[in-house]
JSON list of C-alpha atoms in Angstrom, two decimals:
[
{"chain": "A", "resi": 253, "resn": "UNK", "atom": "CA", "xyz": [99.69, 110.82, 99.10]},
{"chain": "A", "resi": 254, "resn": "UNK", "atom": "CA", "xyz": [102.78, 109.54, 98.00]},
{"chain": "A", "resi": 255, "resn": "UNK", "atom": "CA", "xyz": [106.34, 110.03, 99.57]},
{"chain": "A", "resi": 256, "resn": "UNK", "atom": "CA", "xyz": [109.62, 110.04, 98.94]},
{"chain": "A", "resi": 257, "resn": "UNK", "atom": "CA", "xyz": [111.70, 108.73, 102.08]},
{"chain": "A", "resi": 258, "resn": "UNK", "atom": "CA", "xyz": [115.19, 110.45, 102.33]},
{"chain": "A", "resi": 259, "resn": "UNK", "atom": "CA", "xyz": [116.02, 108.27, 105.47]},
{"chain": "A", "resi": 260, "resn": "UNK", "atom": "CA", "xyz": [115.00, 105.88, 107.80]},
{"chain": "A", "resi": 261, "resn": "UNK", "atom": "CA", "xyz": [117.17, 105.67, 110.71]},
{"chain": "A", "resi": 262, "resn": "UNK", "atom": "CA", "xyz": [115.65, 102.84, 112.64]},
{"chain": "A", "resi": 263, "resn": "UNK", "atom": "CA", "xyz": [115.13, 100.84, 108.87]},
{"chain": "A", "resi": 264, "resn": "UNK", "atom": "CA", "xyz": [119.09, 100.20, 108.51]},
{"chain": "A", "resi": 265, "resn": "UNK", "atom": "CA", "xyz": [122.57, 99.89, 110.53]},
{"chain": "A", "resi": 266, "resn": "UNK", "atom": "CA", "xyz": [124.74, 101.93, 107.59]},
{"chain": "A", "resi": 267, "resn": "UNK", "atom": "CA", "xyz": [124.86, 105.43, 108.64]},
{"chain": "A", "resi": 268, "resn": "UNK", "atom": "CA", "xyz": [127.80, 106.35, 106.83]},
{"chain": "A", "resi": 269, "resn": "UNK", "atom": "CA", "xyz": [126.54, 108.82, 104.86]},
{"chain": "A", "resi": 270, "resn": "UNK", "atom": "CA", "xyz": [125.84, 111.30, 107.86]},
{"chain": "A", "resi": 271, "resn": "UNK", "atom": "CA", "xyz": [128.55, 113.31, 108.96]},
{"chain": "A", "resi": 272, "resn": "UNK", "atom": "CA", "xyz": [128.75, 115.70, 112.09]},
{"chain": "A", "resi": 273, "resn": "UNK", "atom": "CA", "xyz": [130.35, 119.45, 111.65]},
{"chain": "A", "resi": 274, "resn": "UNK", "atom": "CA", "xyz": [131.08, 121.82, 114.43]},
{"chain": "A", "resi": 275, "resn": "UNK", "atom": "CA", "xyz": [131.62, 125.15, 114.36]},
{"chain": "A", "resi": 276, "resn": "UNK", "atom": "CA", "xyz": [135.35, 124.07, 114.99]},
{"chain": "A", "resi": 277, "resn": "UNK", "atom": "CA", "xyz": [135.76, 124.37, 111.07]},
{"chain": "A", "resi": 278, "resn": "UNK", "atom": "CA", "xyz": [135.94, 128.04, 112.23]},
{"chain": "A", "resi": 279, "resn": "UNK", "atom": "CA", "xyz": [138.00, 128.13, 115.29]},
{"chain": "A", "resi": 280, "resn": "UNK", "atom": "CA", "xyz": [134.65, 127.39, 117.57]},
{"chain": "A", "resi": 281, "resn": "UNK", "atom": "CA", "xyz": [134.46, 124.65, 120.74]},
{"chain": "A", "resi": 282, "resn": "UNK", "atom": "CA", "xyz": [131.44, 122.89, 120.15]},
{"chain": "A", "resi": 283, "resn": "UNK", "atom": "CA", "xyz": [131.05, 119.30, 120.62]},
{"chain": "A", "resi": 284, "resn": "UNK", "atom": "CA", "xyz": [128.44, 117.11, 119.04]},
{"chain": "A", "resi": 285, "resn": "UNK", "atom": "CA", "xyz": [128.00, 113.55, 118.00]},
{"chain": "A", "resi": 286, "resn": "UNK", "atom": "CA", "xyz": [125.98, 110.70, 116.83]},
{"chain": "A", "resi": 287, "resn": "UNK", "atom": "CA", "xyz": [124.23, 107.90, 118.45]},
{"chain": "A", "resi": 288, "resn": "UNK", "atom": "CA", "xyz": [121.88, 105.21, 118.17]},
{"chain": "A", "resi": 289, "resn": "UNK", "atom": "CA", "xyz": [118.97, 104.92, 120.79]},
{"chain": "A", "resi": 290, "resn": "UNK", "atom": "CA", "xyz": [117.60, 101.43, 122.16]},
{"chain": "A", "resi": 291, "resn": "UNK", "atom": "CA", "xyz": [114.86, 101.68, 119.52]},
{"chain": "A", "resi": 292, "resn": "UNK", "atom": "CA", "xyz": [117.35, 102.33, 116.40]},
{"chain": "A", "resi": 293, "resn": "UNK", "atom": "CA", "xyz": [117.05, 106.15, 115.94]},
{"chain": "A", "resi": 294, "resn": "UNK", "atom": "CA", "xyz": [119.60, 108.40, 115.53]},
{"chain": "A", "resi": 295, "resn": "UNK", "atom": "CA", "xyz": [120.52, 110.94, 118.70]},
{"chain": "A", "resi": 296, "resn": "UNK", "atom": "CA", "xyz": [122.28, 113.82, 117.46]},
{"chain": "A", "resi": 297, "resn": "UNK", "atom": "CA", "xyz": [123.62, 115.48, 120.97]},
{"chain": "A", "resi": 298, "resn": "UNK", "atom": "CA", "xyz": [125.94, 117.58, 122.18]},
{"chain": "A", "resi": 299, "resn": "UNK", "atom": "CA", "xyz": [127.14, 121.45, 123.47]},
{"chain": "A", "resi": 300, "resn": "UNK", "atom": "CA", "xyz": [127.28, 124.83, 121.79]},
{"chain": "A", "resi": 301, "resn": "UNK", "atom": "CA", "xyz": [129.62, 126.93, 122.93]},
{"chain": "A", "resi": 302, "resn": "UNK", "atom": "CA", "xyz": [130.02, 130.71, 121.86]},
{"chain": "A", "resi": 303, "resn": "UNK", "atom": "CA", "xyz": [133.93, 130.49, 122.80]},
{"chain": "A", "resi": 304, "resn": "UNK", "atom": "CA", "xyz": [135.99, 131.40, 119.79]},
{"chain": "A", "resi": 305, "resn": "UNK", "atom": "CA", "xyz": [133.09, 133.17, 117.66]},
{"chain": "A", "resi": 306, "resn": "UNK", "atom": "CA", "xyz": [131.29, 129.47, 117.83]},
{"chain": "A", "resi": 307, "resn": "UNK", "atom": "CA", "xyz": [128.23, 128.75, 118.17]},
{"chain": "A", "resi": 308, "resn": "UNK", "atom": "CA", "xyz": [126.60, 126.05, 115.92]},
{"chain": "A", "resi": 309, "resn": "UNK", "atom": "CA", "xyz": [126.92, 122.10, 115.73]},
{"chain": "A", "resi": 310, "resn": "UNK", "atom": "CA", "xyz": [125.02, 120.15, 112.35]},
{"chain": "A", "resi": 311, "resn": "UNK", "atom": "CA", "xyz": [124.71, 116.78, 111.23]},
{"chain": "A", "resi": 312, "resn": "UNK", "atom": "CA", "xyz": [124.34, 116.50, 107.66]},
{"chain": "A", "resi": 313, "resn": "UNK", "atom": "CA", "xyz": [123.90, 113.71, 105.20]},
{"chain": "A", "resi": 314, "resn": "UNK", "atom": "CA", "xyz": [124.87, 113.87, 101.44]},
{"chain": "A", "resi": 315, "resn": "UNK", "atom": "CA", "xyz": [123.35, 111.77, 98.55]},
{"chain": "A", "resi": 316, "resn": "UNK", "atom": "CA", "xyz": [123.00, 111.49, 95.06]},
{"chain": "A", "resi": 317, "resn": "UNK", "atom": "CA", "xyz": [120.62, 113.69, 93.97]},
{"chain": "A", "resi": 318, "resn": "UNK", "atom": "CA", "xyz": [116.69, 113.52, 94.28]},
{"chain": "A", "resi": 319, "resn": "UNK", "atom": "CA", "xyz": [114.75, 115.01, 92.04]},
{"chain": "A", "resi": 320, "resn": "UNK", "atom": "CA", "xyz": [111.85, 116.37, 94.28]},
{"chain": "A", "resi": 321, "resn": "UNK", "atom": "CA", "xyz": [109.79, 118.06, 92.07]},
{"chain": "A", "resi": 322, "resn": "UNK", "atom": "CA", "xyz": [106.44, 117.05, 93.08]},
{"chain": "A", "resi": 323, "resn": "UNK", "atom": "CA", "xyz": [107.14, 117.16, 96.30]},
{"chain": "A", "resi": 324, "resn": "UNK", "atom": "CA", "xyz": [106.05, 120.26, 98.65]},
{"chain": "A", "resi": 325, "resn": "UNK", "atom": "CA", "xyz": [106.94, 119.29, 102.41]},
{"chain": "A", "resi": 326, "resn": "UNK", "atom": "CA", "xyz": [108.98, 117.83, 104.43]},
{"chain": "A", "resi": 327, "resn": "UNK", "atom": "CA", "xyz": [108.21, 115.59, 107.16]},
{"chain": "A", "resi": 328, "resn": "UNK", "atom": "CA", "xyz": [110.58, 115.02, 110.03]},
{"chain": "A", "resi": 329, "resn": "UNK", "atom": "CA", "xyz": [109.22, 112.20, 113.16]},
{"chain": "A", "resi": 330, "resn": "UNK", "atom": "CA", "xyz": [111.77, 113.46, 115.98]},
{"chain": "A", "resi": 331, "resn": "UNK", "atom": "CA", "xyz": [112.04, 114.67, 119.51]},
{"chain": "A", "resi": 332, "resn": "UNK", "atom": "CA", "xyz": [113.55, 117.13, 120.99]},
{"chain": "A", "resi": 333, "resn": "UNK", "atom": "CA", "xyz": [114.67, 119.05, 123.85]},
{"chain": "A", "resi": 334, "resn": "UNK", "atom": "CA", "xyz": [112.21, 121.88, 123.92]},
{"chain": "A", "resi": 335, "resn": "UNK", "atom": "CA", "xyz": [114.96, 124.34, 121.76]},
{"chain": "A", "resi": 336, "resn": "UNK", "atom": "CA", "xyz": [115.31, 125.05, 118.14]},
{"chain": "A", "resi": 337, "resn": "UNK", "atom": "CA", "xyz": [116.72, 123.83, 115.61]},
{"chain": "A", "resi": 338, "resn": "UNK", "atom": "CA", "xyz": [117.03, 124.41, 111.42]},
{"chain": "A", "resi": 339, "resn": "UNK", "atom": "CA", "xyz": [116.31, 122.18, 109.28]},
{"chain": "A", "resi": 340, "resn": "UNK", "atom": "CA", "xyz": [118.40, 122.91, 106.15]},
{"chain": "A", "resi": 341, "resn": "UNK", "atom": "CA", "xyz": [118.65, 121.48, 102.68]},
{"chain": "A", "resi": 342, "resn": "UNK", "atom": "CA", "xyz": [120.81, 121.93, 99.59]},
{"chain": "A", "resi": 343, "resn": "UNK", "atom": "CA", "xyz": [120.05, 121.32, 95.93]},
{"chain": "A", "resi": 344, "resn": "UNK", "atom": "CA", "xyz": [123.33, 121.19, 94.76]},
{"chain": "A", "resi": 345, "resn": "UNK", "atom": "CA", "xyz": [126.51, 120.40, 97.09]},
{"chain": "A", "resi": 346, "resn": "UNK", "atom": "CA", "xyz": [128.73, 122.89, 95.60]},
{"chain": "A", "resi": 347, "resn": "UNK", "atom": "CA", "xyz": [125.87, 125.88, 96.43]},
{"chain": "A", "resi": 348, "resn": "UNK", "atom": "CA", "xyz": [127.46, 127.90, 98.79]},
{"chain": "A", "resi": 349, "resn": "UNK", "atom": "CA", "xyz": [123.53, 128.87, 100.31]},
{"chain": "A", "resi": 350, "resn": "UNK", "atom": "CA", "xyz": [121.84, 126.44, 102.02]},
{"chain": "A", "resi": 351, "resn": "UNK", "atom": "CA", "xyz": [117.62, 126.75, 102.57]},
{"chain": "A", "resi": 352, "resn": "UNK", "atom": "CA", "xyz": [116.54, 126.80, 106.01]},
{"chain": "A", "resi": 353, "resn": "UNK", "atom": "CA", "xyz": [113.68, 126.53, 107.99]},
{"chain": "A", "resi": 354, "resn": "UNK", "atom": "CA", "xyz": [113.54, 126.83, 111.86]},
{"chain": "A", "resi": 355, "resn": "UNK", "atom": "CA", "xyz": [111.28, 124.87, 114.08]},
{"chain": "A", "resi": 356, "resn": "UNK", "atom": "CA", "xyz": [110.80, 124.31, 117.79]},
{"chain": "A", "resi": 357, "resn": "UNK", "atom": "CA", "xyz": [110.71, 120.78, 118.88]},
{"chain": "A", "resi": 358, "resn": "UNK", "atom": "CA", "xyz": [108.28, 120.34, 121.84]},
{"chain": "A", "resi": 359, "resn": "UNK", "atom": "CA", "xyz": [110.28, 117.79, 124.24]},
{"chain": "A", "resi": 360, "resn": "UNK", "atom": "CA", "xyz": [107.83, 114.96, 122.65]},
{"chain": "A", "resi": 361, "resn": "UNK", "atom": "CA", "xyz": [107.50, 113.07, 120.09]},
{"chain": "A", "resi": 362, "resn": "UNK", "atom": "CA", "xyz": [106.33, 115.39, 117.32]},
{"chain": "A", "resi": 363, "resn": "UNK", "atom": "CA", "xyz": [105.98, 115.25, 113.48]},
{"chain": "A", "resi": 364, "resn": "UNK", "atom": "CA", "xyz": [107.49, 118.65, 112.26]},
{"chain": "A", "resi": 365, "resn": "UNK", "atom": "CA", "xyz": [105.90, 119.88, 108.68]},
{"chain": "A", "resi": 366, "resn": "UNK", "atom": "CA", "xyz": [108.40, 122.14, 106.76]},
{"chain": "A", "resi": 367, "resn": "UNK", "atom": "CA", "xyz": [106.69, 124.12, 103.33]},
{"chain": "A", "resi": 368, "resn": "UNK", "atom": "CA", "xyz": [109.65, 123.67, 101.25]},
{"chain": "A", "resi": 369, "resn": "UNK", "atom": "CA", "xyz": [109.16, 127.19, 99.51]},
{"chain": "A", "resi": 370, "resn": "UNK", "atom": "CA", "xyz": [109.10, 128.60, 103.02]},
{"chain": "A", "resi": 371, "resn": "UNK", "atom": "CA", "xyz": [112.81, 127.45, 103.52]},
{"chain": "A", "resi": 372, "resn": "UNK", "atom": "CA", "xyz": [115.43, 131.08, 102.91]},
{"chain": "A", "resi": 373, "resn": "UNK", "atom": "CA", "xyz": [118.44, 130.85, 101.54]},
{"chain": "A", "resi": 374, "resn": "UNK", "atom": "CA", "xyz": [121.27, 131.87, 104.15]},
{"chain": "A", "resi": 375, "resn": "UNK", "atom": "CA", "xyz": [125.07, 131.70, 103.53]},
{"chain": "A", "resi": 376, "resn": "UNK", "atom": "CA", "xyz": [127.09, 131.60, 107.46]},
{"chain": "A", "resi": 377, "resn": "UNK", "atom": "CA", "xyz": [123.97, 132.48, 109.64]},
{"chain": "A", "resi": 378, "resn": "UNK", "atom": "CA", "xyz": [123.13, 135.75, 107.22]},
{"chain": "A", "resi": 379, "resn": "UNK", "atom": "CA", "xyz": [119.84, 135.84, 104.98]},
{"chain": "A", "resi": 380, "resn": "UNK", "atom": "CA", "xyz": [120.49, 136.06, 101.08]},
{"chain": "A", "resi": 381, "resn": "UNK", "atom": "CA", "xyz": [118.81, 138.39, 98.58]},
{"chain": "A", "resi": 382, "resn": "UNK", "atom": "CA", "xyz": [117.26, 135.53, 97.07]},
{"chain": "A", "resi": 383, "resn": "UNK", "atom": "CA", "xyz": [113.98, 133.71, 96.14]},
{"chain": "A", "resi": 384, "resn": "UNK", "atom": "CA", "xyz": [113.23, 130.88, 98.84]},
{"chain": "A", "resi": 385, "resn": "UNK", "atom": "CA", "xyz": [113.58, 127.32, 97.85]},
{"chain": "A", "resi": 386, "resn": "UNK", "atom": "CA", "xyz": [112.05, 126.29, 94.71]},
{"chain": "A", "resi": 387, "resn": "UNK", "atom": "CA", "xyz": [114.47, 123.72, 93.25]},
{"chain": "A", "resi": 388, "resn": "UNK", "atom": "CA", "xyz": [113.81, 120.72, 91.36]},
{"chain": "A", "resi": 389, "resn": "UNK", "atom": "CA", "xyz": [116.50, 118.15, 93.60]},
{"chain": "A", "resi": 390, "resn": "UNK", "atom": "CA", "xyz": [118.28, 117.73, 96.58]},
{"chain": "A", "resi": 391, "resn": "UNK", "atom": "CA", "xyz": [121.45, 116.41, 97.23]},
{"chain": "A", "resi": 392, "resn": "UNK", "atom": "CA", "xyz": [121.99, 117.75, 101.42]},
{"chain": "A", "resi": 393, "resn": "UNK", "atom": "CA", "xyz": [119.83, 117.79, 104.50]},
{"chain": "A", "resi": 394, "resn": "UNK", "atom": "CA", "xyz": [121.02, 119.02, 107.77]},
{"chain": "A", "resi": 395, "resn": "UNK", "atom": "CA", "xyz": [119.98, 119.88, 110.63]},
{"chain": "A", "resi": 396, "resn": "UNK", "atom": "CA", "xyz": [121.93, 122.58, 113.00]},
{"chain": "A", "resi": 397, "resn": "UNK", "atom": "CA", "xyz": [121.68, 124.37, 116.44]},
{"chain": "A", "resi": 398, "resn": "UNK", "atom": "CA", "xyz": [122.98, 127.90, 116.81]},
{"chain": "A", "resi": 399, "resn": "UNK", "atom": "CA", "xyz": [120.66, 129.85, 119.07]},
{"chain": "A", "resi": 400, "resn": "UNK", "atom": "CA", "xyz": [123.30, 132.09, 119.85]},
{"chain": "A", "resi": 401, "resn": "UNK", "atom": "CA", "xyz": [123.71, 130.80, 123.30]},
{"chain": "A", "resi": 402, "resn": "UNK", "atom": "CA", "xyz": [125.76, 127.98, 124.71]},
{"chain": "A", "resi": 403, "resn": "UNK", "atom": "CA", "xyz": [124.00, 125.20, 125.59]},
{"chain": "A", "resi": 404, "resn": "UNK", "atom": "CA", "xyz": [123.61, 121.07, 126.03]},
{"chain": "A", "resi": 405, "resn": "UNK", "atom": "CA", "xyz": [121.26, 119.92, 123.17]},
{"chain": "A", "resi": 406, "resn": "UNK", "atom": "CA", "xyz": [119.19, 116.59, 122.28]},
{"chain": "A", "resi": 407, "resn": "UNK", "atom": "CA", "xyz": [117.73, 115.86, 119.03]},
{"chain": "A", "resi": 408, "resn": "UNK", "atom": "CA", "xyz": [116.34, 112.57, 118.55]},
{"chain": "A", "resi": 409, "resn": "UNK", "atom": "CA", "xyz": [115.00, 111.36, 115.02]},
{"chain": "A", "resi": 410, "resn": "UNK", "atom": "CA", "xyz": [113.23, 108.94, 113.20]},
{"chain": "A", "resi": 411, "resn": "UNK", "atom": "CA", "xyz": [112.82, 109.88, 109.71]},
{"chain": "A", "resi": 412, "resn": "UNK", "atom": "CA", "xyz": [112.86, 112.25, 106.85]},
{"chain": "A", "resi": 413, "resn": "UNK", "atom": "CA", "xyz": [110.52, 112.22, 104.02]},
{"chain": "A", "resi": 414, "resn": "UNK", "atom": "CA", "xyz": [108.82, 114.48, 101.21]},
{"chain": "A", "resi": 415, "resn": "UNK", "atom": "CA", "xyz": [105.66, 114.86, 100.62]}
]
């Protein structure tokens, strides 16, 4: 089976195409940030706070667009804390919806299968009238936490491919 990597963390240093966003873009407190672990992966960590109607931190990375078309799942390596996170992914940056898929990460390594037509399409934490994901490119994966609690988080990963 073939696949289409959208990225490697541990594979190269430039990471400049990954950009953290709080819910501070709408008055929230959250914190997050990115790091690199001993073995080259990213560690996307942080707090969620509900102060201020928060209560969500992301890390996303844009690209030129991928045409994914024969291409059903995606498969993230990562591990994580035991909560859950979304996985979420764009086909166009100006979309205002985003298709999402939450998963719960185990507190080990894991390899987390996402059915790309089982991703919804939400717009700020509310589930569109829509048909799930069935576009033909990507230009935006992200990955958020928003379990409407506050709370320290720990998302290690690897990589990100299609399959």
């Amino acid at each position: 089976m073939s696949s289409l990597l959208i990225f490697n963390f541990n594979s190269t240093n430039d990471w400049s195409g990954w950009e953290v966003e709080n819910d501070v873009v709408m008055g929230g407190n959250s914190s997050s940030k990115l790091e690199r672990s001993t073995e080259g992966n990213a560690v996307f960590k942080g707090y969620v706070s509900l102060e201020n109607n928060g209560g969500f931190a992301s890390l996303q990375y844009h690209f030129a667009s991928k045409n994914i078309r024969n291409y059903k799942k995606a498969h993230i390596l990562l591990k994580g804390d035991g909560k859950n996170y979304q996985f979420r992914i764009k086909a166009n940056l100006k979309d205002r919806a985003s298709y999402v898929y939450t998963f719960k990460t185990t507190g080990d390594w894991q390899t987390v299968e996402i059915p790309l037509k089982e991703m919804v399409p939400t717009f700020r934490g509310r589930k569109l009238d829509l048909p799930n994901f069935s576009a033909d490119e990507i230009q935006e994966v992200r990955f958020l936490i928003g379990n409407n609690r506050a709370e320290n988080f720990r998302l290690e990963i690897d990589k990100i491919e299609l399959k």
